[in-house]
Coordinates of N, CA and C in Angstrom, one line a residue:
Q1 N 8.6 -18.6 9.9 CA 9.3 -17.4 9.9 C 10.0 -17.1 8.5
G2 N 10.1 -15.8 8.2 CA 10.7 -15.5 6.9 C 9.9 -15.8 5.7
R3 N 8.5 -15.8 5.8 CA 7.7 -16.2 4.7 C 7.0 -15.0 4.1
F4 N 6.8 -15.1 2.8 CA 6.0 -14.0 2.1 C 4.7 -14.7 1.6
T5 N 3.6 -14.3 2.1 CA 2.3 -14.9 1.7 C 1.5 -13.9 0.9
L6 N 1.0 -14.4 -0.3 CA 0.2 -13.5 -1.1 C -1.2 -13.9 -1.1
L7 N -2.1 -13.0 -0.7 CA -3.5 -13.2 -0.7 C -4.1 -12.6 -2.0
R8 N -4.7 -13.4 -2.8 CA -5.2 -13.0 -4.1 C -6.6 -13.3 -4.3
D9 N -7.4 -12.3 -4.8 CA -8.8 -12.6 -5.0 C -9.3 -12.2 -6.4
T10 N -10.2 -13.0 -7.0 CA -10.7 -12.8 -8.3 C -12.2 -13.1 -8.3
R11 N -13.0 -12.1 -8.7 CA -14.4 -12.2 -8.8 C -15.1 -12.4 -7.4
T12 N -14.3 -12.1 -6.3 CA -14.9 -12.2 -5.0 C -14.1 -11.3 -4.1
D13 N -14.5 -11.2 -2.8 CA -13.8 -10.3 -1.8 C -13.0 -11.2 -0.9
G14 N -11.7 -11.1 -1.0 CA -10.8 -11.9 -0.2 C -10.4 -11.3 1.2
S15 N -11.1 -10.3 1.6 CA -10.8 -9.6 2.8 C -10.9 -10.4 4.1
F16 N -11.7 -11.5 4.0 CA -11.9 -12.4 5.2 C -10.5 -13.0 5.5
L17 N -9.6 -13.2 4.5 CA -8.3 -13.7 4.8 C -7.5 -12.7 5.6
V18 N -7.6 -11.4 5.3 CA -6.9 -10.4 6.0 C -7.3 -10.4 7.4
H19 N -8.6 -10.5 7.7 CA -9.1 -10.5 9.1 C -8.6 -11.8 9.8
H20 N -8.5 -12.9 9.1 CA -8.0 -14.1 9.7 C -6.5 -13.9 10.2
F21 N -5.7 -13.4 9.2 CA -4.3 -13.3 9.6 C -4.0 -12.3 10.6
L22 N -4.8 -11.2 10.6 CA -4.6 -10.2 11.6 C -4.9 -10.7 13.0
S23 N -6.0 -11.4 13.2 CA -6.4 -11.9 14.5 C -5.5 -13.1 14.9
F24 N -5.0 -13.9 13.9 CA -4.2 -15.0 14.1 C -2.8 -14.6 14.7
Y25 N -2.2 -13.6 14.1 CA -0.9 -13.1 14.5 C -1.0 -12.4 15.8
L26 N -2.0 -11.6 16.1 CA -2.2 -10.9 17.3 C -2.4 -11.9 18.5
R27 N -3.2 -13.0 18.3 CA -3.3 -14.0 19.3 C -2.1 -14.8 19.5
A28 N -1.2 -14.9 18.5 CA 0.0 -15.6 18.6 C 1.1 -14.8 19.3
G29 N 0.8 -13.5 19.6 CA 1.8 -12.7 20.4 C 2.8 -12.0 19.5
C30 N 2.5 -11.9 18.2 CA 3.5 -11.2 17.2 C 3.3 -9.7 17.2
K31 N 4.4 -9.0 16.9 CA 4.3 -7.6 16.7 C 3.8 -7.4 15.2
V32 N 2.7 -6.6 15.0 CA 2.1 -6.5 13.7 C 2.1 -5.0 13.3
C33 N 2.6 -4.8 12.1 CA 2.4 -3.5 11.4 C 1.4 -3.7 10.3
F34 N 0.2 -3.0 10.5 CA -0.9 -3.2 9.6 C -1.1 -1.9 8.7
V35 N -0.7 -2.1 7.4 CA -0.9 -0.9 6.5 C -2.3 -1.1 5.9
A36 N -3.3 -0.4 6.4 CA -4.7 -0.6 6.0 C -5.1 0.5 5.1
L37 N -5.2 0.2 3.8 CA -5.5 1.2 2.8 C -6.9 1.1 2.3
L38 N -7.7 0.1 2.7 CA -9.0 -0.1 2.1 C -10.1 0.3 3.0
Q39 N -10.0 0.1 4.4 CA -11.1 0.3 5.3 C -10.6 1.1 6.5
S40 N -11.5 1.6 7.3 CA -11.1 2.4 8.5 C -10.8 1.5 9.7
F41 N -10.2 2.1 10.7 CA -9.8 1.3 11.9 C -11.0 0.7 12.5
S42 N -12.1 1.4 12.6 CA -13.3 0.9 13.2 C -13.9 -0.3 12.5
H43 N -13.8 -0.4 11.2 CA -14.2 -1.5 10.5 C -13.4 -2.8 10.9
Y44 N -12.1 -2.7 10.9 CA -11.3 -3.8 11.2 C -11.5 -4.2 12.7
S45 N -11.7 -3.2 13.5 CA -11.9 -3.4 15.0 C -13.2 -4.2 15.2
I46 N -14.3 -3.9 14.5 CA -15.6 -4.5 14.7 C -15.5 -6.0 14.3
V47 N -14.8 -6.3 13.1 CA -14.7 -7.7 12.7 C -13.8 -8.4 13.6
A48 N -12.7 -7.8 14.1 CA -11.7 -8.5 15.0 C -12.4 -8.8 16.3
Q49 N -13.3 -8.0 16.8 CA -14.1 -8.3 18.0 C -14.9 -9.6 17.9
K50 N -15.4 -9.8 16.7 CA -16.2 -11.0 16.4 C -15.2 -12.3 16.5
L51 N -14.0 -12.0 16.1 CA -13.0 -13.1 16.1 C -12.3 -13.2 17.5
G52 N -12.7 -12.4 18.4 CA -12.1 -12.5 19.8 C -10.8 -11.7 20.0
V53 N -10.6 -10.7 19.2 CA -9.4 -9.9 19.4 C -9.8 -8.4 19.5
N54 N -9.1 -7.7 20.5 CA -9.4 -6.3 20.7 C -8.3 -5.5 20.1
L55 N -8.5 -4.8 18.9 CA -7.5 -4.1 18.2 C -7.0 -2.8 19.0
T56 N -8.0 -2.2 19.7 CA -7.7 -1.0 20.5 C -6.7 -1.3 21.6
A57 N -6.9 -2.4 22.3 CA -6.0 -2.9 23.4 C -4.7 -3.2 22.8
A58 N -4.6 -3.9 21.6 CA -3.4 -4.2 21.0 C -2.6 -3.0 20.6
K59 N -3.2 -1.9 20.2 CA -2.5 -0.7 19.9 C -2.0 -0.1 21.1
E60 N -2.8 -0.1 22.2 CA -2.3 0.6 23.4 C -1.1 -0.1 24.1
R61 N -1.0 -1.4 23.9 CA 0.1 -2.1 24.5 C 1.3 -2.2 23.6
G62 N 1.2 -1.6 22.4 CA 2.3 -1.5 21.5 C 2.5 -2.7 20.6
Q63 N 1.5 -3.7 20.6 CA 1.6 -4.9 19.8 C 1.2 -4.6 18.3
L64 N 0.3 -3.7 18.1 CA -0.2 -3.4 16.8 C 0.1 -1.9 16.4
V65 N 0.8 -1.8 15.3 CA 1.0 -0.4 14.7 C 0.1 -0.3 13.5
F66 N -0.9 0.6 13.5 CA -1.9 0.7 12.5 C -1.8 1.9 11.7
L67 N -1.7 1.8 10.4 CA -1.7 2.9 9.5 C -3.0 3.0 8.8
E68 N -3.8 4.0 9.2 CA -5.1 4.2 8.6 C -5.0 5.0 7.3
G69 N -4.9 4.3 6.2 CA -4.6 4.9 4.9 C -5.6 5.9 4.4
L70 N -6.9 5.6 4.6 CA -7.9 6.6 4.2 C -7.7 7.9 4.9
K71 N -7.5 7.9 6.2 CA -7.4 9.2 7.0 C -6.0 9.9 6.6
S72 N -5.0 9.1 6.4 CA -3.7 9.7 6.1 C -3.7 10.4 4.8
C73 N -4.4 9.8 3.8 CA -4.6 10.4 2.5 C -5.2 11.8 2.6
L74 N -6.3 11.8 3.3 CA -7.1 13.1 3.5 C -6.2 14.1 4.2
D75 N -5.5 13.7 5.3 CA -4.7 14.6 6.0 C -3.6 15.2 5.1
L76 N -3.0 14.4 4.2 CA -2.0 14.8 3.3 C -2.5 15.7 2.2
V77 N -3.7 15.4 1.6 CA -4.2 16.1 0.6 C -4.7 17.5 1.0
F78 N -5.3 17.6 2.2 CA -5.8 18.8 2.7 C -4.8 19.6 3.7
G79 N -3.6 19.0 3.8 CA -2.5 19.7 4.5 C -2.7 19.7 6.0
E80 N -3.4 18.8 6.5 CA -3.6 18.7 8.0 C -2.4 18.0 8.6
E81 N -2.0 18.4 9.9 CA -0.9 17.7 10.6 C -1.4 16.4 11.1
E82 N -0.4 15.4 11.1 CA -0.7 14.2 11.7 C -0.8 14.3 13.2
E83 N -1.9 13.7 13.8 CA -2.1 13.8 15.2 C -1.1 13.0 16.0
E84 N -0.7 11.8 15.5 CA 0.1 10.9 16.3 C 1.5 11.3 16.4
Q85 N 2.1 11.7 15.2 CA 3.5 12.1 15.1 C 3.6 13.4 14.4
P86 N 3.3 14.6 15.1 CA 3.5 15.9 14.5 C 4.9 16.1 14.1
G87 N 5.1 16.7 12.9 CA 6.4 17.0 12.4 C 7.1 15.8 11.6
Q88 N 6.5 14.6 11.7 CA 7.1 13.5 11.0 C 6.4 13.4 9.6
P89 N 7.2 13.0 8.6 CA 6.7 12.9 7.2 C 5.6 11.8 7.2
S90 N 4.6 12.1 6.4 CA 3.5 11.1 6.2 C 4.0 9.9 5.5
P91 N 3.6 8.7 5.9 CA 4.0 7.4 5.2 C 3.5 7.4 3.7
L92 N 2.5 8.2 3.4 CA 2.0 8.3 2.1 C 2.5 9.5 1.3
Q93 N 3.7 9.8 1.5 CA 4.3 10.9 0.8 C 4.4 10.7 -0.7
F94 N 4.3 9.5 -1.2 CA 4.3 9.2 -2.6 C 3.2 9.9 -3.4
L95 N 2.2 10.4 -2.7 CA 1.2 11.2 -3.4 C 1.7 12.4 -4.0
S96 N 2.9 12.9 -3.5 CA 3.5 14.1 -4.0 C 4.9 13.8 -4.5
T97 N 5.4 12.6 -4.2 CA 6.8 12.3 -4.7 C 6.7 11.0 -5.6
S98 N 7.8 10.5 -6.0 CA 7.8 9.4 -7.0 C 8.0 8.0 -6.4
D99 N 8.4 7.9 -5.1 CA 8.7 6.6 -4.6 C 7.9 6.3 -3.2
L100 N 8.1 5.1 -2.7 CA 7.4 4.7 -1.5 C 8.4 4.6 -0.4
R101 N 9.4 5.4 -0.4 CA 10.4 5.3 0.6 C 9.9 5.6 2.0
A102 N 9.0 6.6 2.1 CA 8.4 7.0 3.4 C 7.6 5.9 4.0
L103 N 6.9 5.2 3.1 CA 6.0 4.1 3.6 C 6.9 2.9 4.1
F104 N 8.0 2.7 3.4 CA 8.9 1.6 3.8 C 9.5 2.0 5.2
D105 N 9.9 3.3 5.3 CA 10.5 3.8 6.5 C 9.6 3.6 7.7
F106 N 8.3 3.8 7.5 CA 7.3 3.6 8.5 C 7.2 2.2 8.9
V107 N 7.2 1.3 8.0 CA 7.2 -0.2 8.3 C 8.5 -0.6 9.0
H108 N 9.6 -0.1 8.6 CA 10.9 -0.5 9.2 C 11.0 0.0 10.6
V109 N 10.6 1.3 10.8 CA 10.7 1.8 12.2 C 9.7 1.1 13.1
S110 N 8.5 0.8 12.6 CA 7.5 0.2 13.4 C 7.9 -1.2 13.9
L111 N 8.5 -2.0 13.0 CA 8.9 -3.3 13.4 C 10.3 -3.5 13.9
S112 N 11.0 -2.4 13.9 CA 12.4 -2.4 14.5 C 12.5 -1.6 15.8
A113 N 11.3 -1.2 16.3 CA 11.3 -0.5 17.6 C 11.9 -1.3 18.7
P114 N 12.4 -0.6 19.7 CA 13.1 -1.2 20.9 C 12.2 -2.3 21.6
D115 N 10.9 -2.0 21.6 CA 10.0 -2.9 22.3 C 9.6 -4.2 21.5
S116 N 10.1 -4.2 20.2 CA 9.8 -5.3 19.3 C 10.3 -6.7 19.9
G117 N 11.3 -6.6 20.6 CA 11.9 -7.9 21.2 C 11.0 -8.6 22.2
A118 N 10.0 -7.8 22.7 CA 9.0 -8.4 23.7 C 8.0 -9.3 23.0
W119 N 7.9 -9.2 21.7 CA 6.9 -10.0 20.9 C 7.6 -11.2 20.2
K120 N 6.8 -12.1 19.8 CA 7.4 -13.4 19.2 C 8.0 -13.1 17.9
G121 N 7.5 -12.2 17.1 CA 8.1 -12.0 15.7 C 7.3 -10.9 15.0
P122 N 8.0 -10.2 14.1 CA 7.4 -9.1 13.4 C 6.6 -9.6 12.2
V123 N 5.5 -8.9 11.9 CA 4.6 -9.2 10.8 C 4.1 -8.0 10.1
L124 N 4.3 -7.9 8.8 CA 3.7 -6.8 8.0 C 2.5 -7.3 7.3
L125 N 1.4 -6.6 7.4 CA 0.1 -7.0 6.8 C -0.4 -5.8 6.0
V126 N -0.6 -6.0 4.7 CA -1.0 -4.9 3.8 C -2.4 -5.2 3.2
D127 N -3.4 -4.3 3.3 CA -4.7 -4.5 2.7 C -5.1 -3.1 2.1
D128 N -5.2 -3.0 0.8 CA -4.7 -4.0 -0.1 C -3.7 -3.3 -1.1
L129 N -2.8 -4.0 -1.7 CA -1.7 -3.4 -2.4 C -2.2 -2.7 -3.7
S130 N -3.3 -3.1 -4.2 CA -3.8 -2.5 -5.5 C -4.2 -1.0 -5.3
V131 N -4.5 -0.7 -4.0 CA -4.9 0.7 -3.7 C -3.7 1.7 -4.0
L132 N -2.5 1.2 -3.8 CA -1.3 2.1 -4.0 C -1.2 2.5 -5.5
L133 N -1.6 1.6 -6.4 CA -1.6 1.9 -7.8 C -2.7 2.9 -8.1
S134 N -3.9 2.7 -7.5 CA -5.0 3.6 -7.7 C -4.6 5.0 -7.2
L135 N -3.7 5.1 -6.2 CA -3.3 6.4 -5.6 C -2.2 7.1 -6.4
G136 N -1.7 6.4 -7.5 CA -0.7 7.0 -8.3 C 0.6 6.4 -8.3
A137 N 0.9 5.4 -7.4 CA 2.2 4.8 -7.4 C 2.4 4.0 -8.6
T138 N 3.6 3.9 -9.1 CA 3.9 3.1 -10.3 C 4.1 1.6 -9.9
P139 N 3.9 0.7 -10.9 CA 4.2 -0.7 -10.6 C 5.6 -1.0 -10.1
V140 N 6.6 -0.3 -10.7 CA 8.0 -0.5 -10.3 C 8.2 0.0 -8.8
A141 N 7.5 1.1 -8.4 CA 7.6 1.6 -7.1 C 7.0 0.6 -6.1
V142 N 5.9 0.0 -6.4 CA 5.2 -0.9 -5.6 C 6.0 -2.2 -5.4
L143 N 6.5 -2.7 -6.5 CA 7.4 -3.9 -6.4 C 8.6 -3.6 -5.6
D144 N 9.2 -2.5 -5.8 CA 10.4 -2.1 -5.0 C 10.1 -2.1 -3.5
F145 N 8.9 -1.5 -3.2 CA 8.5 -1.4 -1.8 C 8.4 -2.8 -1.2
I146 N 7.7 -3.7 -1.9 CA 7.5 -5.1 -1.4 C 8.9 -5.8 -1.3
H147 N 9.8 -5.5 -2.3 CA 11.1 -6.2 -2.2 C 11.9 -5.7 -1.0
Y148 N 11.9 -4.5 -0.7 CA 12.6 -4.0 0.5 C 11.9 -4.4 1.8
C149 N 10.6 -4.6 1.8 CA 9.9 -5.1 3.0 C 10.3 -6.5 3.2
R150 N 10.4 -7.3 2.1 CA 10.7 -8.7 2.3 C 12.2 -8.8 2.8
V151 N 13.1 -8.0 2.3 CA 14.5 -8.1 2.8 C 14.5 -7.7 4.3
C152 N 13.8 -6.6 4.6 CA 13.8 -6.1 6.0 C 13.1 -7.1 6.9
V153 N 11.8 -7.4 6.6 CA 11.0 -8.2 7.6 C 11.3 -9.7 7.5
C154 N 11.4 -10.3 6.3 CA 11.6 -11.7 6.2 C 13.0 -12.1 6.4
S155 N 14.0 -11.4 5.8 CA 15.4 -11.8 5.9 C 16.1 -11.3 7.1
Q156 N 16.0 -10.0 7.4 CA 16.7 -9.4 8.5 C 16.0 -9.7 9.9
L157 N 14.7 -9.5 9.9 CA 14.0 -9.6 11.2 C 13.4 -11.0 11.4
K158 N 13.5 -11.9 10.4 CA 13.0 -13.2 10.5 C 11.5 -13.2 10.8
G159 N 10.7 -12.3 10.1 CA 9.3 -12.2 10.3 C 8.6 -12.6 9.1
N160 N 7.3 -12.2 9.0 CA 6.4 -12.6 7.9 C 5.8 -11.4 7.2
V161 N 5.5 -11.5 5.9 CA 4.8 -10.5 5.2 C 3.6 -11.1 4.5
V162 N 2.4 -10.5 4.7 CA 1.2 -11.0 4.2 C 0.5 -9.8 3.4
V163 N 0.3 -10.0 2.1 CA -0.2 -8.9 1.2 C -1.4 -9.4 0.5
L164 N -2.4 -8.5 0.4 CA -3.6 -8.8 -0.4 C -3.6 -8.0 -1.7
V165 N -3.9 -8.6 -2.8 CA -4.1 -7.9 -4.1 C -5.3 -8.4 -4.8
H166 N -5.9 -7.6 -5.6 CA -7.1 -8.0 -6.4 C -6.6 -8.3 -7.8
S167 N -7.2 -9.2 -8.5 CA -6.9 -9.5 -9.9 C -8.1 -9.9 -10.7
S168 N -7.9 -9.9 -12.0 CA -9.0 -10.3 -12.9 C -8.4 -10.8 -14.2
E169 N -8.8 -12.0 -14.7 CA -8.2 -12.5 -15.9 C -8.5 -11.6 -17.1
D170 N -9.7 -11.0 -17.1 CA -10.0 -10.1 -18.3 C -9.9 -8.6 -18.0
S171 N -9.1 -8.3 -17.0 CA -8.9 -6.9 -16.6 C -8.1 -6.1 -17.6
E172 N -8.5 -4.9 -17.8 CA -7.7 -4.0 -18.7 C -6.7 -3.2 -17.9
D173 N -6.6 -3.4 -16.6 CA -5.6 -2.7 -15.8 C -4.3 -3.5 -15.9
E174 N -3.5 -3.1 -16.8 CA -2.3 -3.9 -17.1 C -1.3 -3.7 -16.0
E175 N -1.3 -2.5 -15.3 CA -0.3 -2.2 -14.3 C -0.6 -3.1 -13.1
N176 N -1.9 -3.3 -12.7 CA -2.2 -4.1 -11.6 C -1.9 -5.6 -11.9
E177 N -2.2 -6.1 -13.1 CA -1.9 -7.5 -13.4 C -0.4 -7.7 -13.5
L178 N 0.4 -6.7 -13.9 CA 1.8 -6.8 -13.8 C 2.3 -7.1 -12.4
V179 N 1.8 -6.3 -11.5 CA 2.2 -6.4 -10.1 C 1.8 -7.8 -9.5
V180 N 0.6 -8.2 -9.8 CA 0.1 -9.5 -9.3 C 0.9 -10.6 -9.8
K181 N 1.2 -10.6 -11.1 CA 2.1 -11.7 -11.7 C 3.5 -11.7 -11.1
S182 N 4.0 -10.6 -10.9 CA 5.4 -10.5 -10.3 C 5.4 -11.0 -8.9
L183 N 4.4 -10.6 -8.1 CA 4.3 -11.1 -6.7 C 4.1 -12.6 -6.6
C184 N 3.3 -13.1 -7.6 CA 3.1 -14.6 -7.6 C 4.5 -15.3 -7.7
H185 N 5.4 -14.8 -8.5 CA 6.7 -15.4 -8.8 C 7.6 -15.4 -7.5
H186 N 7.3 -14.4 -6.6 CA 8.2 -14.3 -5.5 C 7.7 -14.7 -4.2
S187 N 6.4 -15.2 -4.1 CA 5.7 -15.5 -2.9 C 6.0 -17.0 -2.5
D188 N 6.1 -17.2 -1.2 CA 6.3 -18.6 -0.7 C 5.0 -19.4 -0.7
L189 N 3.9 -18.6 -0.5 CA 2.5 -19.3 -0.4 C 1.5 -18.3 -1.0
I190 N 0.7 -18.9 -1.8 CA -0.4 -18.1 -2.5 C -1.8 -18.7 -2.0
L191 N -2.6 -17.8 -1.4 CA -4.0 -18.2 -1.1 C -4.9 -17.4 -2.1
W192 N -5.4 -18.1 -3.0 CA -6.2 -17.5 -4.1 C -7.6 -17.8 -4.0
A193 N -8.4 -16.7 -3.6 CA -9.9 -16.9 -3.5 C -10.5 -16.5 -4.8
E194 N -11.4 -17.3 -5.3 CA -12.1 -17.1 -6.5 C -13.6 -17.2 -6.4
G195 N -14.3 -16.4 -7.1 CA -15.7 -16.5 -7.1 C -16.1 -17.7 -8.0
L196 N -17.3 -18.3 -7.7 CA -17.7 -19.4 -8.5 C -18.1 -19.0 -9.9
A197 N -17.6 -19.8 -10.9 CA -17.9 -19.5 -12.3 C -19.4 -19.6 -12.6
T198 N -20.1 -20.4 -11.8 CA -21.5 -20.7 -12.0 C -22.4 -19.6 -11.4
G199 N -21.8 -18.7 -10.7 CA -22.6 -17.6 -10.1 C -22.8 -17.8 -8.6
F200 N -23.8 -17.1 -8.0 CA -24.0 -17.1 -6.6 C -24.6 -18.4 -6.1
C201 N -24.2 -18.8 -4.9 CA -24.7 -20.0 -4.3 C -24.7 -19.7 -2.8
K202 N -25.8 -19.9 -2.1 CA -25.9 -19.6 -0.6 C -25.0 -20.6 0.2
D203 N -24.8 -21.8 -0.3 CA -24.0 -22.7 0.5 C -22.5 -22.8 0.1
V204 N -22.2 -22.2 -1.0 CA -20.7 -22.1 -1.4 C -20.5 -20.7 -1.8
H205 N -19.6 -20.0 -1.1 CA -19.3 -18.6 -1.4 C -18.1 -18.4 -2.4
G206 N -17.3 -19.4 -2.5 CA -16.2 -19.3 -3.4 C -15.3 -20.5 -3.4
Q207 N -14.2 -20.4 -4.1 CA -13.2 -21.5 -4.2 C -11.8 -21.0 -3.7
M208 N -11.1 -21.7 -2.9 CA -9.8 -21.4 -2.4 C -8.7 -22.3 -3.0
K209 N -7.8 -21.6 -3.8 CA -6.7 -22.4 -4.3 C -5.4 -22.1 -3.5
I210 N -4.8 -23.1 -2.9 CA -3.7 -23.0 -2.0 C -2.5 -23.5 -2.8
I211 N -1.5 -22.6 -3.1 CA -0.4 -22.9 -3.9 C 0.9 -22.7 -3.0
R212 N 1.5 -23.9 -2.7 CA 2.8 -23.8 -2.0 C 3.9 -23.9 -2.9
R213 N 4.8 -22.8 -2.9 CA 5.8 -22.6 -3.9 C 7.0 -23.5 -3.6
V214 N 6.9 -24.8 -3.8 CA 8.0 -25.7 -3.5 C 9.2 -25.4 -4.5
S215 N 8.9 -24.9 -5.7 CA 9.9 -24.7 -6.7 C 10.9 -23.6 -6.3
L216 N 10.5 -22.7 -5.3 CA 11.4 -21.7 -4.9 C 12.6 -22.3 -4.1
Q217 N 12.3 -23.3 -3.3 CA 13.4 -23.9 -2.5 C 14.1 -25.1 -3.2
Q218 N 13.3 -25.8 -4.1 CA 13.9 -27.0 -4.8 C 13.7 -26.8 -6.3
A219 N 14.7 -26.5 -7.0 CA 14.7 -26.3 -8.4 C 14.2 -27.6 -9.1
G220 N 13.3 -27.4 -10.0 CA 12.8 -28.6 -10.8 C 11.6 -29.2 -10.2
E221 N 11.2 -28.9 -8.9 CA 10.1 -29.5 -8.3 C 8.8 -28.7 -8.7
Q222 N 7.7 -29.5 -8.6 CA 6.4 -28.9 -9.0 C 5.8 -28.2 -7.7
D223 N 5.1 -27.1 -7.9 CA 4.4 -26.5 -6.8 C 3.2 -27.3 -6.4
L224 N 3.0 -27.3 -5.0 CA 1.8 -28.1 -4.5 C 0.6 -27.3 -4.6
I225 N -0.5 -27.8 -5.2 CA -1.7 -27.0 -5.4 C -2.9 -27.8 -4.7
Q226 N -3.6 -27.2 -3.8 CA -4.8 -27.8 -3.2 C -6.0 -26.8 -3.5
I227 N -7.1 -27.4 -3.8 CA -8.3 -26.6 -4.1 C -9.4 -27.0 -3.2
Y228 N -10.0 -26.0 -2.5 CA -11.2 -26.3 -1.6 C -12.2 -25.2 -2.0
Q229 N -13.4 -25.5 -1.6 CA -14.5 -24.6 -1.6 C -14.8 -24.1 -0.2
Y230 N -15.4 -22.9 0.0 CA -15.6 -22.4 1.3 C -16.9 -21.6 1.4
K231 N -17.4 -21.5 2.7 CA -18.5 -20.8 3.0 C -18.2 -19.9 4.2
I232 N -18.4 -18.5 4.0 CA -18.1 -17.6 5.1 C -19.3 -17.5 6.0
Q233 N -19.0 -17.7 7.3 CA -20.0 -17.6 8.4 C -19.7 -16.4 9.2
D234 N -20.5 -16.2 10.3 CA -20.4 -14.9 11.0 C -19.1 -14.8 11.7
R235 N -18.6 -15.9 12.3 CA -17.3 -15.9 13.1 C -16.2 -16.8 12.5
N236 N -16.5 -17.5 11.5 CA -15.4 -18.4 10.9 C -15.8 -18.7 9.5
V237 N -14.9 -19.5 8.9 CA -15.1 -19.9 7.5 C -15.0 -21.4 7.4
T238 N -15.9 -22.0 6.8 CA -15.9 -23.5 6.6 C -15.3 -23.9 5.3
F239 N -14.4 -24.8 5.3 CA -13.8 -25.3 4.0 C -14.2 -26.7 3.8
F240 N -14.3 -27.1 2.5 CA -14.7 -28.5 2.2 C -14.2 -28.8 0.8
A241 N -14.1 -30.0 0.5 CA -13.6 -30.5 -0.9 C -14.7 -30.1 -1.9
R242 N -14.3 -29.9 -3.1 CA -15.3 -29.6 -4.2 C -16.3 -30.7 -4.4
G243 N -17.5 -30.3 -4.4 CA -18.6 -31.3 -4.6 C -19.2 -31.9 -3.3
L244 N -18.7 -31.4 -2.2 CA -19.1 -31.9 -0.9 C -19.9 -30.9 -0.1
S245 N -20.4 -29.8 -0.7 CA -21.1 -28.8 0.0 C -22.5 -29.3 0.3
A246 N -23.2 -28.5 1.1 CA -24.6 -28.8 1.5 C -25.5 -28.7 0.2
A247 N -25.1 -27.8 -0.7 CA -25.9 -27.7 -1.9 C -25.9 -28.9 -2.8
V248 N -24.8 -29.7 -2.7 CA -24.7 -30.9 -3.5 C -25.2 -32.1 -2.8
L249 N -24.9 -32.2 -1.5 CA -25.2 -33.4 -0.7 C -26.7 -33.3 -0.2

């Protein structure tokens, strides 16, 4: 509880981590607020079914609060009313204003609702934070949003925050790299998925670097770093030590 986990991907797609955490927290009985900016609800629902979780049922029983960013953007741009909460400001008001206050208010209200006590703990899941920058939010606004979410969810509500960001060492997107580096300094755990430097391999889809930020709790201590390789299968992901894949053995 009270942990901020950063999911980072470079030269590969780290969305399989988002699907893992979504199904993991729902099966654990947590209240989940999912800010989905990258894909539609049907996409996440289809993948979750393969993992044994019904997102529609989770929404109906109040366990899952789902913000479909793609639809909300279109509704806001074309001036259509929100179907679920008519009269309420859109969480994506930053498209016409300068801050992410409305999005934070959406998260705060969702995880502080009266029925939240019926669940084991609140969880904020964001896929993916880089989209906010593409939609016009400033790096300072994005970092402020995450800061307030950490204070609200991790400190006050004793819950967890899980955020996905894309990064690239040779990227010319300085704003995105600024956000990624700042989040790395503040996260308790970093799961960094990287594509193989040698290119495509059918038996190894990428490399996972697990960084446990021990230095945040104990000054002067070194962070713990573990590196594994992985292969994504239809319903799970197989991890193994470097050099022990089927392609090598």
